Amino acid sequence: GAVVSQHPSRVICKSGTSVKIECRSLDFQATTMFWYRQFPKQSLMLMATSNEGSKATYEQGVEKDKFLINHASLTLSTLTVTSAHPEDSSFYICSASFGTGLNQPQHFGDGTRLSIL
Amino acid sequence: AQSVTQLGSHVSVSEGALVLLRCNYSSSVPPYLFWYVQYPNQGLQLLLKYTTGATLVKGINGFEAEFKKSETSFHLTKPSAHMSDAAEYFCAVKYVIQGAQKLVFGQGTRLTINP
């Protein structure tokens, strides 16, 4: 149980392209979804938190207009990297949790490796 | 500020040996603690969690961790390492910050298993 599917797993595109990444909870309703960025050999950095039907809450230093997050349903959240540039290349990971209890773990997708040429 | 510290960015053990990955946290309130494993080019998989109750928590793949409040620690152990345990391990603590739940990760420990 608690499977999170992230798609695509890898994207290579030209600078200036916008890229959409999908995160789906397959067997549970995700009250909250999270988007992380991970640089090589580093830990995960939280970018934003989204609740279904609400605007995402971004962490300090994360550009809202660059990283658009939509959480339209309890099973789907999308991250769109707009006008991507080489410095946006990274490993992006989503996670989802059911309920608001502190004891609820986050379940992670397999990540998307984004490479901007 | 809340923080998680994993001692040792890289741990190397022989196959069959004891695995010990260290994690210390700072918290002014009872913590909710998690260990995740990450294989190359993949997301994170939950190994185990501590919320309340028994301080020794058993997880998947033979791993366990013990919450020690007096030491503010949540070290991960496995009695006998297997080659398939080679991966990156993250300790994490869940806090409520300004009304929002946040999962704060340690910097990770890369576990290498020697044949």
Short mmCIF file of N, CA, C and O in Angstrom, two decimals, chain A residues 34 36 38 41-44 46 59 91 93 100-106 108-111 113, chain B residues 32 34 36 38 41-44 46 49 51 90 94-96 101-103 105-108 110:
data_model
loop_
_atom_site.label_atom_id
_atom_site.label_comp_id
_atom_site.label_asym_id
_atom_site.label_seq_id
_atom_site.Cartn_x
_atom_site.Cartn_y
_atom_site.Cartn_z
N PHE A 34 4.03 17.04 -1.16
CA PHE A 34 5.23 17.82 -0.96
C PHE A 34 6.14 17.68 -2.17
O PHE A 34 6.22 16.62 -2.78
N TYR A 36 10.17 18.18 -3.32
CA TYR A 36 11.53 18.35 -2.86
C TYR A 36 12.47 18.45 -4.05
O TYR A 36 12.20 17.94 -5.13
N GLN A 38 16.65 17.69 -4.83
CA GLN A 38 17.83 17.05 -4.27
C GLN A 38 19.00 17.26 -5.21
O GLN A 38 18.97 16.83 -6.36
N LYS A 41 24.53 14.11 -4.13
CA LYS A 41 25.18 13.77 -2.86
C LYS A 41 24.72 14.68 -1.72
O LYS A 41 25.47 14.89 -0.75
N GLN A 42 23.51 15.19 -1.82
CA GLN A 42 22.98 16.04 -0.75
C GLN A 42 21.62 15.54 -0.30
O GLN A 42 21.04 14.62 -0.89
N SER A 43 21.13 16.16 0.75
CA SER A 43 19.84 15.76 1.28
C SER A 43 18.71 16.42 0.49
O SER A 43 18.95 17.14 -0.47
N LEU A 44 17.51 16.15 0.92
CA LEU A 44 16.35 16.72 0.24
C LEU A 44 16.04 18.10 0.78
O LEU A 44 16.07 18.33 1.98
N LEU A 46 13.06 20.85 0.91
CA LEU A 46 11.64 21.06 0.67
C LEU A 46 11.44 22.33 -0.14
O LEU A 46 11.95 23.39 0.22
N GLU A 59 8.56 27.35 0.29
CA GLU A 59 9.61 27.63 1.24
C GLU A 59 10.35 28.89 0.84
O GLU A 59 10.35 29.30 -0.34
N PHE A 91 17.34 16.69 -9.29
CA PHE A 91 16.47 15.55 -9.05
C PHE A 91 15.31 16.05 -8.21
O PHE A 91 15.50 16.56 -7.12
N ILE A 93 11.73 15.29 -6.31
CA ILE A 93 11.01 14.18 -5.69
C ILE A 93 9.73 14.69 -5.04
O ILE A 93 9.76 15.72 -4.34
N THR A 100 -3.64 14.47 8.55
CA THR A 100 -2.81 15.56 9.05
C THR A 100 -2.09 15.19 10.34
O THR A 100 -1.41 16.03 10.93
N GLY A 101 -2.21 13.96 10.76
CA GLY A 101 -1.55 13.56 11.99
C GLY A 101 -0.04 13.57 11.86
O GLY A 101 0.51 13.23 10.80
N LEU A 102 0.64 13.94 12.93
CA LEU A 102 2.10 13.98 12.88
C LEU A 102 2.70 12.59 12.71
O LEU A 102 3.83 12.45 12.28
N ASN A 103 1.94 11.56 13.08
CA ASN A 103 2.48 10.22 12.97
C ASN A 103 2.31 9.63 11.57
O ASN A 103 2.74 8.52 11.30
N GLN A 104 1.71 10.40 10.67
CA GLN A 104 1.54 9.91 9.30
C GLN A 104 2.83 10.10 8.52
O GLN A 104 3.31 11.23 8.38
N PRO A 105 3.41 9.03 7.98
CA PRO A 105 4.65 9.19 7.21
C PRO A 105 4.35 9.77 5.83
O PRO A 105 3.23 9.71 5.35
N GLN A 106 5.38 10.33 5.24
CA GLN A 106 5.29 10.74 3.85
C GLN A 106 5.76 9.56 2.98
O GLN A 106 6.72 8.88 3.30
N PHE A 108 7.06 8.51 -0.75
CA PHE A 108 7.77 9.21 -1.81
C PHE A 108 7.63 8.54 -3.17
O PHE A 108 7.54 7.31 -3.28
N GLY A 109 7.62 9.38 -4.20
CA GLY A 109 7.73 8.89 -5.56
C GLY A 109 9.18 8.55 -5.87
O GLY A 109 10.07 8.76 -5.03
N ASP A 110 9.41 8.04 -7.06
CA ASP A 110 10.76 7.63 -7.45
C ASP A 110 11.61 8.75 -8.02
O ASP A 110 12.75 8.53 -8.42
N GLY A 111 11.05 9.95 -8.06
CA GLY A 111 11.84 11.09 -8.48
C GLY A 111 11.87 11.29 -9.98
O GLY A 111 11.60 10.38 -10.77
N ARG A 113 14.52 13.04 -12.78
CA ARG A 113 15.81 13.69 -13.03
C ARG A 113 15.64 14.64 -14.21
O ARG A 113 15.35 14.22 -15.33
N TYR B 32 8.60 13.10 16.20
CA TYR B 32 8.18 11.99 15.37
C TYR B 32 9.34 11.70 14.44
O TYR B 32 9.75 12.57 13.68
N PHE B 34 11.75 9.28 11.73
CA PHE B 34 11.65 8.38 10.59
C PHE B 34 13.05 8.07 10.06
O PHE B 34 13.97 8.89 10.14
N TYR B 36 14.53 6.70 6.31
CA TYR B 36 14.24 6.38 4.92
C TYR B 36 15.51 5.85 4.26
O TYR B 36 16.63 6.23 4.63
N GLN B 38 17.31 5.37 0.33
CA GLN B 38 17.23 5.79 -1.07
C GLN B 38 18.24 5.02 -1.89
O GLN B 38 19.45 5.09 -1.63
N ASN B 41 19.06 6.87 -8.02
CA ASN B 41 18.05 7.36 -8.96
C ASN B 41 16.62 6.96 -8.59
O ASN B 41 15.78 6.78 -9.48
N GLN B 42 16.37 6.80 -7.34
CA GLN B 42 15.03 6.47 -6.88
C GLN B 42 14.60 7.43 -5.77
O GLN B 42 15.40 8.20 -5.24
N GLY B 43 13.33 7.37 -5.44
CA GLY B 43 12.82 8.16 -4.33
C GLY B 43 13.19 7.52 -3.01
O GLY B 43 14.05 6.64 -2.94
N LEU B 44 12.53 7.95 -1.96
CA LEU B 44 12.82 7.44 -0.62
C LEU B 44 11.79 6.40 -0.20
O LEU B 44 10.60 6.56 -0.46
N LEU B 46 10.29 4.28 3.08
CA LEU B 46 10.22 4.31 4.53
C LEU B 46 10.73 2.99 5.11
O LEU B 46 10.24 1.91 4.75
N LYS B 49 9.44 3.99 11.60
CA LYS B 49 9.09 5.26 12.22
C LYS B 49 8.86 5.06 13.70
O LYS B 49 8.49 3.98 14.16
N THR B 51 6.68 6.99 16.72
CA THR B 51 5.73 8.06 17.05
C THR B 51 5.54 8.08 18.56
O THR B 51 5.93 9.02 19.24
N PHE B 90 18.54 8.19 5.17
CA PHE B 90 18.19 9.51 5.71
C PHE B 90 17.36 9.36 6.98
O PHE B 90 16.36 8.64 6.99
N LYS B 94 9.80 14.96 12.08
CA LYS B 94 8.65 15.76 11.68
C LYS B 94 8.32 16.75 12.79
O LYS B 94 8.20 16.40 13.95
N TYR B 95 8.20 18.01 12.39
CA TYR B 95 7.87 19.07 13.32
C TYR B 95 6.65 19.82 12.82
O TYR B 95 6.28 19.73 11.66
N VAL B 96 6.06 20.60 13.70
CA VAL B 96 5.06 21.57 13.28
C VAL B 96 5.71 22.93 13.41
O VAL B 96 6.14 23.34 14.49
N GLN B 101 3.19 21.22 8.99
CA GLN B 101 4.05 20.07 9.28
C GLN B 101 5.22 20.06 8.32
O GLN B 101 5.06 20.22 7.12
N LYS B 102 6.40 19.89 8.85
CA LYS B 102 7.59 19.84 8.01
C LYS B 102 8.40 18.59 8.36
O LYS B 102 8.50 18.23 9.54
N LEU B 103 8.95 17.97 7.36
CA LEU B 103 9.83 16.83 7.56
C LEU B 103 11.25 17.34 7.31
O LEU B 103 11.59 17.73 6.20
N PHE B 105 15.18 16.62 7.15
CA PHE B 105 16.08 15.50 6.91
C PHE B 105 17.49 15.79 7.41
O PHE B 105 17.96 16.94 7.39
N GLY B 106 18.15 14.73 7.81
CA GLY B 106 19.58 14.82 8.01
C GLY B 106 20.27 14.83 6.67
O GLY B 106 19.63 14.72 5.62
N GLN B 107 21.58 14.95 6.68
CA GLN B 107 22.31 15.11 5.43
C GLN B 107 22.53 13.79 4.70
O GLN B 107 23.00 13.77 3.58
N GLY B 108 22.15 12.68 5.35
CA GLY B 108 22.26 11.38 4.72
C GLY B 108 23.57 10.68 5.04
O GLY B 108 24.60 11.31 5.29
N ARG B 110 25.80 7.45 3.39
CA ARG B 110 25.94 6.45 2.33
C ARG B 110 26.54 5.19 2.93
O ARG B 110 27.64 5.23 3.50
#
